[in-house]
Amino acid sequence: MALAHGSLRPARTAGLTLLGLLPVAFLVVFFAWPVVAIVGRGFSAGGVDTVLGDPQTWRLAGFTLGSAAASTAVALLAGLPVAFLLARVRLPGIGLARTIVLIPFVLPTVVVGLAFRALWPDGGVLPLVLANAFFNVAVVARTVSGLWAHLDLRATEAARALGASPWRAFRTVTLPALAPAVASAAAVVFLFCATSFGVVLILGGGSYRTLETEIYLRTVDLLDLSGAAALSLLQFAAVVAALALGAMARRRRESAVRLRAAQVTARRPQGGQWYVVTAAMVVLGLLLTPIVALLVESVSTPDGWSFAGYRALAGTGANGALQVTGWVAAQNSLAAATDATLLAMAIGVIASVVLVVLRRSPGRLARGVGETMDAALMLPLGVSAVTVGFGYLVTLDALPGDLRTSPMLVPLAQALVIIPLVVRMILPVLRAIDERLRQAAATLGASPLRVWREVDLPLAARSLVAAAGFGFVVALGEFGATSFLARPDAPTLPVAVATLMGRPGELNNQMAYAACALLMLVTVAAVVLIDRFGSAGEF
């Protein structure tokens, strides 16, 4: 029997290697190659040192990092009370609260930008910071609550018995125990805020720019590849630092969860805990405010309430603002998001399976390869979507069929964005599956494929459903790369919204808000289904 298993080991190793090569090859061809090509062109054009030596460049980087840090701080302050509500409180409506906090995270950036523009028509730094925080409260709440639900209350109760006040017990006992989850969430939120594009473009206008929007300006409007390359290097350095901190914090959080496997049942709040619950409810109300404002704006006209914007989606807007109708743009969005989700699920599931096997390997080399691959899969979240999109246009003609003119160009770019989210949602679930179940199935003669089908797949099914739903709604609202790659005669709905907002005319404005309202309603419906039938993993 041992001999039989030994003879199967080389075949299993070869199969694992082939599986691992698929996501790696995808990243190399559709991410690393285009990005390196654009950065290389920027360096070959010269002037990178001049851009890096320009004080304006460092002021731009400072504003990017400062606004991202401010948004991260706001998201942490708002997310911690919600995390307590989700992890420790038993009250009617907690399920609804879980859904509400998740909605902003998957809303399209143009929807959020226009929602905050409805509240702050003149834009500015404050709405920009708040809008980025609005997106990421869910990351803090869901990540921290996942660990908080596993914390043993006896340590906190012991501190209270020794005379510590509730605040001191939280500060000296609970908060240090939550530190790995808080740090992990902060790193991810900072990454998302530092690379925000659509929100800054809509709310910042020409007055406030970040590295991401400046890269877009220099690449698309000025054709300044050397300047864009220099700024991409700065952004990449910040992204790598955030990813490294996030990876370390994530490992500490996983260890903390394992050490505290006994989950404590949530209970009704007592005493001062009601203040925390009240704060969480206020946060949830504030999260709904921009959404309600957007819905109101979509039916508001100078002459009163009207559904003119929704009816106008059957046309192309005032003075032919669009080359297609709004409904055709919506169909384009649905088709591209479906293709992107299928591709991202295939790559993400394969990558997650490989990472789990590498993590369980006894060899240090295999574990090191797994950690490197895990970090590499997160890189697309932090590299400028404009850099990737422009890189597609200058590289993909070398592939058979010249993908630059293919309808798959937009889904490929969208898949790059959602693969990291798919991996982050599926990987923790696969790692949590009891290895003894798999070993028992293998001992009874099941092949690795059958073990996956009979053991892993049923246990991970809910997370697979949630990942697919998440991927679809994120792809549906993706704006950064899509705005650069979508053809004028085949725009997605977010691109059509941006086009309408850039054209004069009240009808165009009403169409833009109506289209955003429809995107938001589809997103809300998807989130409700995800929370009802799926498991949202780390998010």
Coordinates of N, CA, C and O in Angstrom, one line a residue, residues 129-285:
V129 N -12.5 61.8 1.3 CA -12.1 60.9 2.4 C -13.3 60.0 2.9 O -13.1 58.8 3.1
L130 N -14.4 60.7 3.1 CA -15.6 59.9 3.6 C -16.1 58.9 2.6 O -16.5 57.8 3.0
A131 N -16.0 59.2 1.3 CA -16.5 58.2 0.3 C -15.6 57.0 0.3 O -16.1 55.9 0.2
N132 N -14.3 57.2 0.4 CA -13.4 56.0 0.4 C -13.6 55.2 1.7 O -13.5 54.0 1.7
A133 N -13.8 55.9 2.8 CA -14.1 55.2 4.0 C -15.4 54.5 3.9 O -15.6 53.3 4.4
F134 N -16.4 55.1 3.3 CA -17.7 54.5 3.1 C -17.6 53.1 2.4 O -18.3 52.1 2.8
F135 N -16.7 53.0 1.4 CA -16.5 51.8 0.7 C -16.0 50.7 1.7 O -16.4 49.5 1.5
N136 N -15.2 51.1 2.6 CA -14.3 50.1 3.3 C -14.7 49.8 4.7 O -14.0 49.0 5.4
V137 N -15.8 50.4 5.2 CA -16.3 50.0 6.6 C -16.6 48.5 6.6 O -16.3 47.8 7.7
A138 N -17.1 47.9 5.6 CA -17.4 46.5 5.5 C -16.1 45.6 5.7 O -16.2 44.6 6.4
V139 N -15.0 46.1 5.2 CA -13.8 45.3 5.3 C -13.4 45.3 6.8 O -13.0 44.2 7.3
V140 N -13.5 46.4 7.5 CA -13.1 46.4 8.9 C -14.1 45.6 9.7 O -13.7 44.7 10.5
A141 N -15.4 45.8 9.5 CA -16.4 45.2 10.3 C -16.4 43.7 10.1 O -16.4 42.9 11.1
R142 N -16.3 43.2 8.9 CA -16.3 41.7 8.6 C -15.0 41.1 9.1 O -15.1 40.0 9.6
T143 N -13.9 41.7 8.8 CA -12.6 41.1 9.2 C -12.5 41.0 10.7 O -12.1 40.0 11.3
V144 N -12.7 42.1 11.4 CA -12.6 42.2 12.9 C -13.6 41.3 13.6 O -13.3 40.6 14.5
S145 N -14.8 41.3 13.1 CA -15.9 40.5 13.7 C -15.6 39.0 13.6 O -16.0 38.2 14.5
G146 N -14.9 38.6 12.5 CA -14.6 37.2 12.4 C -13.7 36.7 13.5 O -13.8 35.6 14.0
L147 N -12.7 37.5 14.0 CA -11.9 37.2 15.1 C -12.6 37.4 16.4 O -12.5 36.6 17.4
W148 N -13.3 38.5 16.5 CA -14.0 38.9 17.8 C -14.9 37.8 18.2 O -15.1 37.6 19.4
A149 N -15.6 37.2 17.3 CA -16.6 36.1 17.6 C -15.9 34.9 18.3 O -16.5 34.1 18.9
H150 N -14.5 34.8 18.1 CA -13.8 33.6 18.6 C -13.1 34.0 19.9 O -12.6 33.1 20.5
L151 N -13.1 35.2 20.3 CA -12.4 35.6 21.5 C -13.1 35.0 22.8 O -14.3 35.0 22.9
D152 N -12.2 34.5 23.7 CA -12.8 34.0 24.9 C -13.1 35.2 25.9 O -12.2 35.9 26.2
L153 N -14.3 35.3 26.3 CA -14.7 36.4 27.2 C -14.2 36.3 28.6 O -14.2 37.3 29.3
R154 N -13.6 35.1 29.0 CA -13.2 35.0 30.4 C -12.1 35.9 30.7 O -12.0 36.4 31.9
A155 N -11.2 36.3 29.8 CA -10.1 37.2 30.1 C -10.7 38.6 30.4 O -10.2 39.3 31.4
T156 N -11.6 39.0 29.6 CA -12.2 40.3 29.8 C -13.0 40.3 31.1 O -12.9 41.3 31.9
E157 N -13.7 39.2 31.4 CA -14.5 39.2 32.6 C -13.6 39.1 33.9 O -13.9 39.7 34.9
A158 N -12.4 38.5 33.7 CA -11.5 38.5 34.8 C -10.9 39.9 35.1 O -10.8 40.3 36.3
A159 N -10.7 40.7 34.0 CA -10.2 42.1 34.2 C -11.3 42.9 34.9 O -11.0 43.7 35.7
R160 N -12.5 42.7 34.5 CA -13.6 43.4 35.1 C -13.8 43.1 36.6 O -14.0 43.9 37.4
A161 N -13.6 41.8 36.9 CA -13.7 41.3 38.3 C -12.6 41.9 39.2 O -12.8 42.1 40.4
L162 N -11.4 42.3 38.6 CA -10.3 42.9 39.3 C -10.4 44.4 39.4 O -9.5 45.0 39.9
G163 N -11.6 44.9 38.9 CA -11.8 46.3 39.1 C -11.6 47.2 37.9 O -11.8 48.4 38.0
A164 N -11.3 46.6 36.7 CA -11.1 47.4 35.5 C -12.4 47.9 35.0 O -13.4 47.2 35.0
S165 N -12.5 49.1 34.5 CA -13.7 49.7 33.9 C -13.9 49.0 32.6 O -13.0 48.4 32.0
P166 N -15.1 49.1 32.0 CA -15.3 48.5 30.7 C -14.4 49.0 29.6 O -13.9 48.2 28.8
W167 N -14.1 50.3 29.6 CA -13.2 50.9 28.6 C -11.8 50.3 28.8 O -11.1 50.0 27.9
R168 N -11.3 50.2 30.1 CA -10.0 49.8 30.4 C -9.8 48.3 30.0 O -8.8 47.9 29.5
A169 N -10.9 47.5 30.3 CA -10.8 46.1 30.0 C -10.8 45.9 28.4 O -10.0 45.0 27.9
F170 N -11.5 46.8 27.7 CA -11.4 46.7 26.3 C -10.0 47.1 25.8 O -9.5 46.4 24.9
R171 N -9.5 48.2 26.3 CA -8.2 48.7 25.9 C -7.1 47.8 26.2 O -6.1 47.7 25.4
T172 N -7.1 47.1 27.3 CA -5.9 46.3 27.8 C -6.1 44.8 27.5 O -5.0 44.1 27.5
V173 N -7.3 44.4 27.2 CA -7.5 42.9 27.0 C -8.0 42.6 25.6 O -7.4 41.9 24.8
T174 N -9.2 43.2 25.3 CA -9.8 42.9 24.0 C -9.1 43.4 22.8 O -8.8 42.7 21.8
L175 N -8.7 44.7 22.9 CA -8.1 45.4 21.7 C -6.8 44.7 21.3 O -6.5 44.5 20.1
P176 N -5.9 44.4 22.3 CA -4.6 43.7 21.9 C -4.9 42.3 21.2 O -4.2 41.9 20.3
A177 N -6.0 41.6 21.7 CA -6.3 40.4 21.1 C -6.8 40.5 19.7 O -6.7 39.7 18.8
L178 N -7.5 41.7 19.4 CA -8.0 42.0 18.1 C -7.0 42.6 17.2 O -7.3 42.8 16.0
A179 N -5.8 42.9 17.7 CA -4.8 43.7 16.9 C -4.5 43.0 15.6 O -4.4 43.7 14.6
P180 N -4.3 41.7 15.5 CA -4.0 41.1 14.2 C -5.1 41.4 13.1 O -4.8 41.7 12.0
A181 N -6.4 41.3 13.5 CA -7.5 41.5 12.6 C -7.6 43.0 12.2 O -7.8 43.3 11.1
V182 N -7.4 43.9 13.2 CA -7.4 45.3 13.0 C -6.3 45.7 12.0 O -6.5 46.5 11.0
A183 N -5.1 45.2 12.2 CA -4.0 45.5 11.3 C -4.2 45.0 9.9 O -3.9 45.6 8.9
S184 N -4.7 43.8 9.8 CA -5.0 43.2 8.5 C -6.0 44.0 7.8 O -5.9 44.3 6.6
A185 N -7.1 44.4 8.5 CA -8.1 45.2 7.8 C -7.6 46.6 7.4 O -7.9 47.1 6.3
A186 N -6.8 47.2 8.3 CA -6.2 48.5 8.0 C -5.3 48.5 6.8 O -5.4 49.4 5.9
A187 N -4.5 47.4 6.6 CA -3.7 47.3 5.5 C -4.5 47.2 4.2 O -4.2 47.8 3.2
V188 N -5.5 46.4 4.2 CA -6.4 46.2 3.0 C -7.1 47.5 2.7 O -7.2 47.9 1.5
V189 N -7.7 48.2 3.7 CA -8.4 49.4 3.5 C -7.5 50.5 2.9 O -7.8 51.2 1.9
F190 N -6.3 50.6 3.5 CA -5.3 51.6 3.0 C -5.0 51.3 1.5 O -4.9 52.2 0.7
L191 N -4.8 50.0 1.2 CA -4.5 49.7 -0.2 C -5.6 50.1 -1.2 O -5.4 50.7 -2.2
F192 N -6.9 49.8 -0.8 CA -8.0 50.2 -1.6 C -8.1 51.7 -1.7 O -8.4 52.2 -2.8
C193 N -7.9 52.5 -0.6 CA -8.0 53.9 -0.7 C -6.9 54.6 -1.5 O -7.2 55.6 -2.2
A194 N -5.7 54.1 -1.3 CA -4.6 54.7 -2.0 C -4.7 54.5 -3.5 O -4.1 55.2 -4.3
T195 N -5.4 53.5 -4.0 CA -5.5 53.2 -5.4 C -6.9 53.5 -6.0 O -7.3 53.1 -7.1
S196 N -7.7 54.3 -5.2 CA -9.1 54.7 -5.6 C -9.0 55.5 -6.9 O -8.2 56.4 -7.0
F197 N -9.9 55.3 -7.8 CA -9.9 56.0 -9.1 C -11.2 56.7 -9.3 O -11.2 58.0 -9.4
G198 N -12.3 56.0 -9.5 CA -13.5 56.6 -9.8 C -14.0 57.7 -8.9 O -14.5 58.8 -9.3
V199 N -13.9 57.4 -7.6 CA -14.3 58.3 -6.6 C -13.5 59.6 -6.6 O -14.1 60.8 -6.6
V200 N -12.2 59.5 -6.8 CA -11.4 60.7 -6.8 C -11.7 61.5 -8.1 O -11.7 62.7 -8.1
L201 N -11.9 60.8 -9.2 CA -12.1 61.4 -10.5 C -13.4 62.3 -10.4 O -13.5 63.4 -11.0
I202 N -14.4 61.7 -9.8 CA -15.7 62.4 -9.7 C -15.8 63.5 -8.6 O -16.2 64.6 -8.9
L203 N -15.2 63.2 -7.4 CA -15.3 64.2 -6.3 C -14.1 65.2 -6.3 O -14.3 66.3 -5.8
G204 N -13.0 64.7 -6.8 CA -11.8 65.6 -6.8 C -11.8 66.6 -7.9 O -11.2 67.7 -7.7
G205 N -12.3 66.2 -9.0 CA -12.3 67.1 -10.2 C -10.9 67.4 -10.6 O -10.0 66.6 -10.6
G206 N -10.6 68.6 -11.0 CA -9.3 69.0 -11.3 C -8.5 69.6 -10.2 O -7.3 69.9 -10.3
S207 N -9.1 69.8 -9.0 CA -8.5 70.4 -7.9 C -7.7 69.4 -7.0 O -6.6 69.7 -6.5
Y208 N -8.2 68.2 -6.9 CA -7.6 67.2 -6.0 C -7.3 65.9 -6.8 O -8.2 65.3 -7.4
R209 N -6.0 65.6 -6.9 CA -5.6 64.4 -7.7 C -4.7 63.5 -6.8 O -4.0 64.0 -5.9
T210 N -4.8 62.2 -7.1 CA -4.0 61.2 -6.4 C -3.1 60.6 -7.5 O -3.1 61.0 -8.6
L211 N -2.2 59.7 -7.0 CA -1.3 59.1 -7.9 C -2.1 58.4 -9.0 O -1.7 58.4 -10.2
E212 N -3.2 57.7 -8.7 CA -3.9 57.0 -9.6 C -4.5 57.9 -10.7 O -4.4 57.6 -11.9
T213 N -5.2 59.0 -10.3 CA -5.8 59.9 -11.3 C -4.7 60.6 -12.1 O -4.9 60.9 -13.3
E214 N -3.5 60.9 -11.5 CA -2.5 61.6 -12.2 C -1.9 60.6 -13.3 O -1.5 61.1 -14.4
I215 N -1.7 59.3 -12.9 CA -1.3 58.4 -13.9 C -2.2 58.4 -15.1 O -1.8 58.3 -16.3
Y216 N -3.5 58.4 -14.8 CA -4.5 58.4 -15.9 C -4.4 59.7 -16.8 O -4.4 59.6 -18.0
L217 N -4.2 60.8 -16.1 CA -4.1 62.1 -16.8 C -2.8 62.1 -17.7 O -2.9 62.5 -18.9
R218 N -1.7 61.6 -17.2 CA -0.4 61.7 -17.9 C -0.4 60.6 -19.1 O 0.2 60.9 -20.1
T219 N -1.1 59.5 -18.9 CA -1.2 58.5 -19.9 C -2.1 58.8 -21.0 O -1.8 58.7 -22.2
V220 N -3.3 59.2 -20.7 CA -4.4 59.3 -21.6 C -4.4 60.7 -22.3 O -4.5 60.9 -23.5
D221 N -4.3 61.8 -21.5 CA -4.4 63.1 -22.0 C -3.1 63.7 -22.5 O -3.0 64.4 -23.5
L222 N -2.0 63.4 -21.7 CA -0.7 64.1 -22.0 C 0.3 63.2 -22.8 O 1.3 63.6 -23.3
L223 N 0.0 61.8 -22.8 CA 0.9 60.8 -23.4 C 2.3 61.0 -22.8 O 3.3 60.7 -23.4
D224 N 2.4 61.3 -21.5 CA 3.6 61.4 -20.8 C 3.9 60.1 -20.1 O 3.7 59.9 -18.9
L225 N 4.5 59.2 -20.9 CA 4.7 57.8 -20.4 C 5.8 57.8 -19.3 O 5.8 57.0 -18.4
S226 N 6.8 58.7 -19.4 CA 7.9 58.7 -18.4 C 7.3 59.2 -17.1 O 7.7 58.6 -16.0
G227 N 6.5 60.2 -17.1 CA 5.9 60.7 -15.9 C 5.0 59.6 -15.3 O 5.0 59.4 -14.1
A228 N 4.2 58.9 -16.1 CA 3.3 57.9 -15.6 C 4.1 56.7 -15.1 O 3.7 56.1 -14.0
A229 N 5.2 56.4 -15.7 CA 6.0 55.3 -15.2 C 6.6 55.6 -13.8 O 6.6 54.8 -12.9
A230 N 7.1 56.9 -13.6 CA 7.6 57.3 -12.4 C 6.6 57.2 -11.3 O 6.8 56.7 -10.1
L231 N 5.4 57.7 -11.6 CA 4.3 57.6 -10.6 C 3.9 56.2 -10.3 O 3.5 55.9 -9.2
S232 N 3.9 55.3 -11.3 CA 3.6 53.9 -11.1 C 4.5 53.3 -10.2 O 4.1 52.4 -9.4
L233 N 5.8 53.6 -10.3 CA 6.8 53.1 -9.3 C 6.5 53.5 -7.9 O 6.6 52.7 -7.0
L234 N 6.2 54.7 -7.7 CA 5.8 55.2 -6.3 C 4.6 54.4 -5.8 O 4.6 54.0 -4.7
Q235 N 3.6 54.3 -6.7 CA 2.4 53.6 -6.2 C 2.7 52.2 -5.9 O 2.2 51.6 -5.0
F236 N 3.5 51.5 -6.8 CA 3.8 50.1 -6.6 C 4.6 49.9 -5.3 O 4.3 48.9 -4.6
A237 N 5.5 50.8 -4.9 CA 6.2 50.7 -3.7 C 5.2 50.8 -2.5 O 5.3 50.0 -1.5
A238 N 4.3 51.7 -2.5 CA 3.3 51.8 -1.4 C 2.4 50.5 -1.4 O 2.1 50.0 -0.3
V239 N 2.1 50.0 -2.5 CA 1.2 48.8 -2.6 C 2.0 47.6 -2.0 O 1.4 46.8 -1.2
V240 N 3.2 47.4 -2.4 CA 4.0 46.3 -1.8 C 4.1 46.4 -0.3 O 4.0 45.4 0.4
A241 N 4.4 47.6 0.2 CA 4.5 47.7 1.6 C 3.1 47.4 2.3 O 3.1 46.7 3.3
A242 N 2.0 47.8 1.7 CA 0.7 47.5 2.3 C 0.4 46.0 2.2 O -0.1 45.4 3.2
L243 N 0.8 45.4 1.1 CA 0.6 43.9 1.0 C 1.4 43.2 2.0 O 1.0 42.2 2.6
A244 N 2.7 43.6 2.2 CA 3.5 42.9 3.2 C 3.0 43.0 4.6 O 2.9 42.0 5.3
L245 N 2.5 44.2 5.0 CA 1.9 44.4 6.3 C 0.6 43.6 6.4 O 0.4 42.9 7.4
G246 N -0.2 43.6 5.4 CA -1.4 42.8 5.4 C -1.2 41.3 5.5 O -1.9 40.6 6.2
A247 N -0.1 40.8 4.8 CA 0.2 39.4 4.8 C 0.6 38.9 6.2 O 0.2 37.9 6.8
M248 N 1.5 39.8 6.9 CA 1.9 39.4 8.2 C 0.7 39.5 9.2 O 0.6 38.6 10.0
A249 N -0.1 40.5 9.1 CA -1.3 40.6 10.0 C -2.2 39.4 9.7 O -2.9 38.9 10.7
R250 N -2.4 39.0 8.5 CA -3.3 37.9 8.2 C -2.9 36.6 8.8 O -3.7 35.8 9.3
R251 N -1.5 36.4 8.7 CA -1.0 35.1 9.4 C -1.2 35.2 10.9 O -1.6 34.2 11.5
R252 N -1.1 36.3 11.5 CA -1.3 36.4 12.9 C -2.8 36.2 13.3 O -3.1 35.6 14.3
R253 N -3.6 36.7 12.4 CA -5.1 36.6 12.6 C -5.5 35.1 12.5 O -6.3 34.6 13.3
E254 N -4.9 34.4 11.5 CA -5.3 33.0 11.3 C -4.8 32.2 12.5 O -5.5 31.3 13.0
S255 N -3.6 32.5 13.1 CA -3.1 31.8 14.3 C -4.0 32.1 15.5 O -4.3 31.2 16.3
A256 N -4.5 33.4 15.6 CA -5.3 33.7 16.7 C -6.6 33.0 16.6 O -7.1 32.5 17.7
V257 N -7.2 32.8 15.4 CA -8.5 32.1 15.3 C -8.3 30.6 15.7 O -9.1 30.0 16.4
R258 N -7.1 30.0 15.3 CA -6.9 28.6 15.6 C -6.7 28.5 17.2 O -7.2 27.5 17.7
L259 N -6.1 29.4 17.8 CA -5.9 29.3 19.2 C -7.2 29.5 20.1 O -7.3 29.1 21.2
R260 N -8.2 30.1 19.4 CA -9.4 30.4 20.1 C -10.6 29.8 19.4 O -11.5 30.5 18.9
A261 N -10.5 28.5 19.2 CA -11.5 27.8 18.3 C -12.9 27.7 19.0 O -13.8 27.5 18.3
A262 N -12.9 27.9 20.3 CA -14.2 27.8 20.9 C -15.0 29.1 20.8 O -14.6 30.1 21.4
Q263 N -16.0 29.1 20.0 CA -16.8 30.3 19.7 C -17.7 30.6 20.9 O -18.4 29.7 21.4
V264 N -17.8 31.9 21.3 CA -18.6 32.3 22.4 C -19.9 32.8 21.8 O -20.0 33.5 20.8
T265 N -21.0 32.4 22.3 CA -22.4 32.7 21.8 C -22.6 34.2 22.0 O -22.4 34.7 23.1
A266 N -23.2 34.9 21.0 CA -23.6 36.3 21.1 C -24.7 36.4 22.1 O -25.5 35.4 22.3
R267 N -24.8 37.5 22.8 CA -25.8 37.7 23.8 C -26.4 39.1 23.7 O -25.8 40.0 23.1
R268 N -27.4 39.4 24.5 CA -28.0 40.7 24.5 C -27.1 41.7 25.2 O -26.5 41.3 26.2
P269 N -27.0 42.9 24.7 CA -26.1 43.9 25.3 C -26.5 44.2 26.7 O -27.6 44.2 27.1
Q270 N -25.4 44.6 27.5 CA -25.7 45.0 28.9 C -24.9 46.3 29.2 O -23.8 46.5 28.7
G271 N -25.5 47.1 30.0 CA -24.9 48.3 30.5 C -24.3 49.2 29.4 O -25.0 49.5 28.5
G272 N -23.0 49.5 29.5 CA -22.4 50.4 28.6 C -22.3 49.8 27.1 O -22.0 50.6 26.2
Q273 N -22.5 48.5 27.0 CA -22.5 48.0 25.6 C -23.6 48.6 24.7 O -23.5 48.6 23.5
W274 N -24.7 49.1 25.4 CA -25.7 49.7 24.6 C -25.2 50.9 23.8 O -25.7 51.3 22.8
Y275 N -24.2 51.6 24.4 CA -23.7 52.8 23.7 C -22.9 52.4 22.5 O -23.0 53.1 21.4
V276 N -22.2 51.2 22.5 CA -21.5 50.7 21.4 C -22.5 50.3 20.3 O -22.4 50.6 19.1
V277 N -23.6 49.6 20.7 CA -24.7 49.2 19.8 C -25.3 50.5 19.1 O -25.6 50.5 17.9
T278 N -25.5 51.5 19.9 CA -26.1 52.7 19.4 C -25.2 53.4 18.4 O -25.6 53.8 17.3
A279 N -23.9 53.4 18.7 CA -22.9 53.9 17.7 C -22.9 53.1 16.4 O -22.8 53.7 15.3
A280 N -23.0 51.8 16.5 CA -23.1 50.9 15.3 C -24.3 51.2 14.5 O -24.3 51.3 13.3
M281 N -25.4 51.5 15.2 CA -26.7 51.8 14.5 C -26.5 53.1 13.7 O -27.0 53.3 12.6
V282 N -25.9 54.1 14.4 CA -25.6 55.4 13.7 C -24.8 55.2 12.5 O -25.1 55.8 11.4
V283 N -23.8 54.4 12.6 CA -22.9 54.1 11.4 C -23.7 53.5 10.3 O -23.6 53.9 9.1
L284 N -24.6 52.5 10.6 CA -25.4 51.9 9.6 C -26.3 52.9 8.9 O -26.5 52.9 7.7
G285 N -26.9 53.9 9.7 CA -27.7 54.9 9.2 C -26.9 55.8 8.3 O -27.4 56.2 7.2

